[in-house]
Coordinates of C-alpha atoms and ligand atoms in Angstrom, one line a residue:
M1 CA 107.8 105.0 84.2
R2 CA 109.4 107.1 80.9
I3 CA 109.0 104.9 78.2
L4 CA 111.6 105.7 75.3
K5 CA 112.0 103.6 72.0
I6 CA 115.9 103.7 72.4
L7 CA 115.2 101.5 76.0
T8 CA 113.6 98.7 73.8
L9 CA 117.0 97.9 72.3
A10 CA 119.1 95.4 73.9
V11 CA 121.6 97.2 76.0
A12 CA 124.3 95.7 78.4
I13 CA 123.1 96.0 81.9
G14 CA 125.8 96.9 84.8
C15 CA 125.2 94.4 87.4
T16 CA 126.2 95.9 90.9
R17 CA 126.6 93.6 93.7
A18 CA 125.5 95.9 96.5
T19 CA 125.6 94.7 100.3
T20 CA 121.6 95.4 100.8
V21 CA 119.0 93.7 101.9
P22 CA 115.8 93.1 100.2
S23 CA 112.9 95.3 100.7
T24 CA 110.7 93.7 103.3
P25 CA 106.7 94.5 103.4
T26 CA 105.8 97.6 105.6
R27 CA 103.5 97.0 108.3
S28 CA 102.2 100.4 109.9
A29 CA 99.9 100.7 112.9
N30 CA 97.9 103.0 110.5
G31 CA 97.4 100.7 107.6
H32 CA 97.7 97.6 106.0
M33 CA 98.4 96.3 102.4
P34 CA 96.8 93.7 100.1
A35 CA 98.9 90.1 99.7
T36 CA 99.1 91.2 95.9
W37 CA 98.7 93.9 93.5
Y38 CA 98.2 91.4 90.8
A39 CA 95.1 93.0 88.9
G40 CA 94.3 90.0 86.1
S41 CA 96.0 89.2 83.0
A42 CA 96.5 90.9 79.8
T43 CA 92.7 90.5 79.1
C44 CA 89.9 92.2 80.7
D45 CA 87.7 89.5 81.2
N46 CA 85.6 90.0 84.7
T47 CA 88.4 92.8 85.4
P48 CA 87.2 95.8 87.3
A49 CA 88.3 99.0 85.8
F50 CA 90.6 99.5 89.2
H51 CA 91.6 97.6 92.0
V52 CA 90.8 99.8 95.2
H53 CA 92.3 99.1 98.3
E54 CA 91.4 101.2 101.6
Y55 CA 94.9 101.5 103.2
S56 CA 93.7 103.3 106.2
S57 CA 90.8 105.8 107.0
G58 CA 90.8 108.0 104.1
F59 CA 93.4 106.6 102.2
Y60 CA 93.2 104.5 99.0
I61 CA 95.2 103.3 96.6
L62 CA 94.1 102.6 93.2
R63 CA 95.8 100.3 91.0
Q64 CA 95.0 100.3 86.9
P65 CA 95.1 96.8 85.7
A66 CA 97.2 95.4 83.1
C67 CA 94.5 95.0 80.6
T68 CA 94.1 98.7 80.1
N69 CA 97.4 99.8 80.1
F70 CA 100.7 98.0 80.7
E71 CA 101.9 101.0 82.9
K72 CA 99.6 99.4 85.5
P73 CA 100.0 102.8 87.4
F74 CA 99.3 103.2 91.3
L75 CA 96.8 106.2 92.0
F76 CA 96.0 107.6 95.5
L77 CA 92.7 109.1 97.1
I78 CA 93.4 110.8 100.5
I79 CA 90.4 112.4 102.0
G80 CA 90.5 115.2 104.5
R81 CA 87.3 117.0 106.4
S82 CA 86.8 119.8 104.0
R83 CA 88.6 118.3 100.4
A84 CA 89.5 115.3 99.0
F85 CA 93.1 114.7 97.1
L86 CA 93.7 112.4 93.9
L87 CA 96.9 111.9 92.9
D88 CA 97.3 111.0 89.1
T89 CA 94.6 110.0 86.5
G90 CA 96.2 107.0 85.2
A91 CA 97.2 105.7 81.9
G92 CA 95.7 105.3 78.3
N93 CA 91.8 105.1 77.7
I94 CA 90.4 104.6 81.5
N95 CA 87.3 105.9 82.9
V96 CA 89.1 107.5 86.5
A97 CA 86.2 109.6 87.5
A98 CA 83.9 106.8 87.9
V99 CA 85.7 105.1 90.3
V100 CA 86.9 108.2 92.1
D101 CA 83.3 109.3 92.3
S102 CA 82.0 105.9 93.7
V103 CA 84.8 105.8 96.3
L104 CA 84.1 109.7 97.4
N105 CA 80.3 109.5 97.3
A106 CA 80.4 106.1 99.9
W107 CA 82.7 108.1 102.0
R108 CA 80.3 111.2 102.1
S109 CA 77.4 108.7 102.6
T110 CA 79.0 108.3 105.8
H111 CA 80.4 111.7 106.7
N112 CA 77.4 113.8 106.2
G113 CA 78.4 114.8 103.1
A114 CA 81.8 116.0 103.2
P115 CA 84.3 116.4 101.7
T116 CA 82.5 118.6 99.1
A117 CA 85.6 119.5 96.9
L118 CA 88.2 117.6 95.2
V119 CA 91.7 118.4 94.3
V120 CA 93.3 116.6 91.4
A121 CA 97.0 116.9 91.4
H122 CA 99.9 114.6 89.7
S123 CA 103.0 113.2 91.0
H124 CA 104.6 114.2 87.7
G125 CA 103.4 115.3 83.8
H126 CA 104.3 112.1 82.4
G127 CA 101.7 110.6 80.0
D128 CA 100.7 107.3 82.2
H129 CA 99.7 109.7 85.1
V130 CA 97.5 112.3 83.3
A131 CA 95.4 110.4 80.9
G132 CA 92.1 110.9 82.8
D133 CA 92.7 114.8 83.2
D134 CA 89.9 115.8 81.0
Q135 CA 87.6 113.8 83.0
F136 CA 87.9 116.4 86.0
R137 CA 89.0 119.7 84.2
G138 CA 85.8 122.2 84.8
R139 CA 83.8 120.0 86.9
T140 CA 81.9 121.7 89.9
G141 CA 83.7 121.3 92.9
V142 CA 87.2 120.1 91.3
T143 CA 90.4 122.0 91.2
L144 CA 92.4 120.1 88.7
V145 CA 96.3 121.2 89.1
E146 CA 97.5 121.1 85.8
R147 CA 100.7 119.0 84.6
D148 CA 103.2 121.7 84.0
T149 CA 106.0 123.1 86.3
L150 CA 104.6 126.4 86.5
S151 CA 101.2 125.5 87.0
V152 CA 102.3 123.3 89.7
R153 CA 104.6 126.0 91.7
Q154 CA 101.9 128.4 91.7
Y155 CA 99.0 126.0 92.9
F156 CA 100.9 124.8 95.8
A157 CA 102.6 128.3 96.4
F158 CA 106.3 127.4 95.9
T159 CA 108.4 130.5 96.4
S160 CA 111.7 128.8 96.2
W161 CA 111.8 125.7 93.6
P162 CA 113.0 123.2 94.3
E163 CA 114.3 123.8 97.7
Q164 CA 111.3 124.8 99.9
R165 CA 109.0 122.5 101.0
V166 CA 105.3 123.4 100.9
T167 CA 101.9 122.0 102.6
I168 CA 98.3 121.6 101.5
D169 CA 95.8 121.2 103.8
L170 CA 92.6 118.8 102.8
G171 CA 90.9 119.8 106.6
E172 CA 92.5 118.1 109.5
R173 CA 94.5 116.3 107.1
V174 CA 98.1 118.1 106.4
I175 CA 100.2 116.9 103.1
D176 CA 103.6 117.9 103.0
V177 CA 104.7 118.7 99.2
I178 CA 108.4 118.2 98.2
A179 CA 109.9 119.2 95.1
I180 CA 111.9 116.7 93.4
P181 CA 112.9 117.2 89.8
G182 CA 115.1 114.9 87.8
H183 CA 112.9 112.1 86.4
Q184 CA 110.6 114.8 85.0
P185 CA 110.8 118.6 85.6
A186 CA 107.5 118.8 87.6
S187 CA 108.3 115.7 89.7
L188 CA 106.5 116.0 93.5
A189 CA 106.7 113.9 96.5
Y190 CA 103.7 114.0 98.9
Y191 CA 103.6 113.1 102.6
D192 CA 100.7 112.2 104.5
R193 CA 101.1 113.6 107.9
T194 CA 98.1 111.1 109.1
S195 CA 99.2 107.9 107.5
H196 CA 102.8 108.5 107.6
V197 CA 103.1 107.3 104.1
L198 CA 105.5 108.9 101.5
L199 CA 104.6 109.1 97.7
P200 CA 107.5 109.8 95.6
G201 CA 105.8 109.0 92.3
D202 CA 108.1 107.5 89.5
S203 CA 110.9 108.8 91.1
F204 CA 111.4 105.8 93.5
Y205 CA 109.5 102.8 93.1
P206 CA 110.3 98.9 92.9
G207 CA 111.6 99.2 88.9
R208 CA 113.8 101.0 86.7
L209 CA 114.1 104.6 88.2
Y210 CA 114.5 106.5 84.9
V211 CA 116.7 109.6 85.1
R212 CA 116.6 112.4 83.1
D213 CA 118.3 115.4 84.9
T214 CA 120.9 113.3 86.8
A215 CA 122.1 116.4 89.0
A216 CA 118.7 117.3 90.1
F217 CA 117.7 114.0 90.8
V218 CA 120.4 113.2 93.0
R219 CA 119.9 116.5 95.1
S220 CA 116.0 115.4 95.1
I221 CA 116.9 111.9 96.4
T222 CA 119.1 113.4 99.1
R223 CA 116.3 116.0 99.9
L224 CA 114.0 113.1 100.3
V225 CA 116.3 111.1 102.5
T226 CA 116.7 114.5 104.7
F227 CA 113.1 114.8 105.3
T228 CA 112.5 111.1 106.0
A229 CA 115.1 111.6 108.8
S230 CA 112.9 113.6 110.6
H231 CA 109.3 111.8 110.1
S232 CA 107.8 108.7 110.8
I233 CA 107.5 106.7 107.5
A234 CA 105.3 103.9 107.6
A235 CA 105.7 103.0 103.7
I236 CA 106.9 104.3 100.5
L237 CA 104.8 103.9 98.0
G238 CA 105.5 104.6 94.3
T239 CA 103.7 104.6 91.0
H240 CA 105.0 101.5 89.2
I241 CA 106.0 97.6 90.0
E242 CA 108.4 96.5 87.2
Q243 CA 110.5 94.4 89.9
T244 CA 109.6 90.7 90.6
N245 CA 110.0 89.4 93.9
H246 CA 113.4 88.2 93.2
P247 CA 116.2 90.4 93.9
F248 CA 117.7 92.3 91.0
V249 CA 115.5 90.8 88.7
D250 CA 112.7 93.1 87.1
Y251 CA 110.1 92.5 84.3
P252 CA 111.0 93.1 80.7
E253 CA 109.7 96.3 79.7
G254 CA 106.2 96.7 78.4
T255 CA 105.1 93.1 80.3
K256 CA 101.6 93.1 80.8
D257 CA 101.1 90.0 83.1
Q258 CA 103.1 90.0 86.3
P259 CA 101.9 87.4 88.8
A260 CA 104.9 87.2 91.2
E261 CA 105.4 91.1 91.6
H262 CA 107.7 92.9 94.4
T263 CA 105.9 94.8 97.2
L264 CA 105.0 98.1 96.0
E265 CA 105.9 99.4 99.1
L266 CA 109.8 100.4 100.0
T267 CA 111.4 101.3 103.0
R268 CA 113.4 104.2 104.1
T269 CA 116.3 102.0 104.2
D270 CA 115.8 101.5 100.2
L271 CA 115.6 105.1 100.1
V272 CA 119.2 105.5 101.7
V273 CA 120.5 102.7 99.6
L274 CA 119.5 104.5 96.5
D275 CA 121.0 107.8 98.1
S276 CA 124.2 106.4 99.0
A277 CA 124.6 104.6 95.4
L278 CA 124.0 108.3 93.7
N279 CA 126.4 109.9 95.7
T280 CA 129.1 107.0 95.3
M281 CA 128.8 107.7 91.5
R282 CA 129.9 111.3 91.7
G283 CA 128.1 113.1 89.1
R284 CA 128.2 109.9 86.8
V285 CA 125.0 108.2 87.1
V286 CA 125.3 104.8 85.4
R287 CA 123.1 102.0 85.0
T288 CA 123.1 99.9 88.0
R289 CA 120.8 97.0 89.5
L290 CA 120.0 96.9 93.1
P291 CA 117.8 94.4 94.7
A292 CA 114.5 96.3 94.8
F293 CA 115.1 98.7 91.9
S294 CA 117.4 99.8 89.2
I295 CA 118.9 103.3 88.5
W296 CA 118.6 104.0 84.9
P297 CA 119.6 107.2 83.4
L298 CA 118.3 108.4 80.1
P299 CA 120.4 109.9 77.3
Ligands
ZN301 ZN1 105.0 106.1 85.0
ZN302 ZN1 107.5 109.2 84.7

């Protein structure tokens, strides 16, 4: 999510009566989601630093609670035989390394000490996803992929950006990496071939999809739809929830306490709805409410 002061102004919101169905929770043979991601109120009384959920073997979802930052981002930790992969490092002043170390050490204790290496990368470069980078930079056994586009392209070995699709092998666990600029220039989507989960970051989640570069964003979403046409998709997990559990209704920007949130997971059908809506706009992307998310172009 990209917060701009201008968005705090009251702005008339275009309301499109789309002929779409609300998102339904995704159940995968490989994984399961908790009944709710509600991680406590605006105060930190008895609230853990993160809500940690093992979605499937070696696939952890970490949700930062509202009390430490209203963005409440989701982080993902995927574990292969030789390397673990952390996607994003949280928002604000949060001790993310402690919880990642805890999960990894528990895993290693039952897997002969493996994996010994950790790669820390990002969904994109916005501040609410990179705040804990310093906790990993320079650590033994840790590779931090810096947030800028050049670093991303070099680390993942993109030779044709953004059309090329590349992979990273964590050791018997391959992740596809897809460039999806538009929300932010260095935006990436990741697909875990083991769990069949797609991770599109802030480019697609149940909430306000802030679009900075509309032409790039439209192409990126179409690229994702094309990818999902040839890959099994168990769930699409973004990095925020801003939508309530009522279709078309989101929480006001900056809301901390969200007791009746939409599910985190979206489906390929939802993605196709977004792609169709964008293509219908023919280059003039306008603010549009859909059942499970909003399209929100930025000036
Ligand atoms: Zn964000
Ligand atoms: Zn963002």
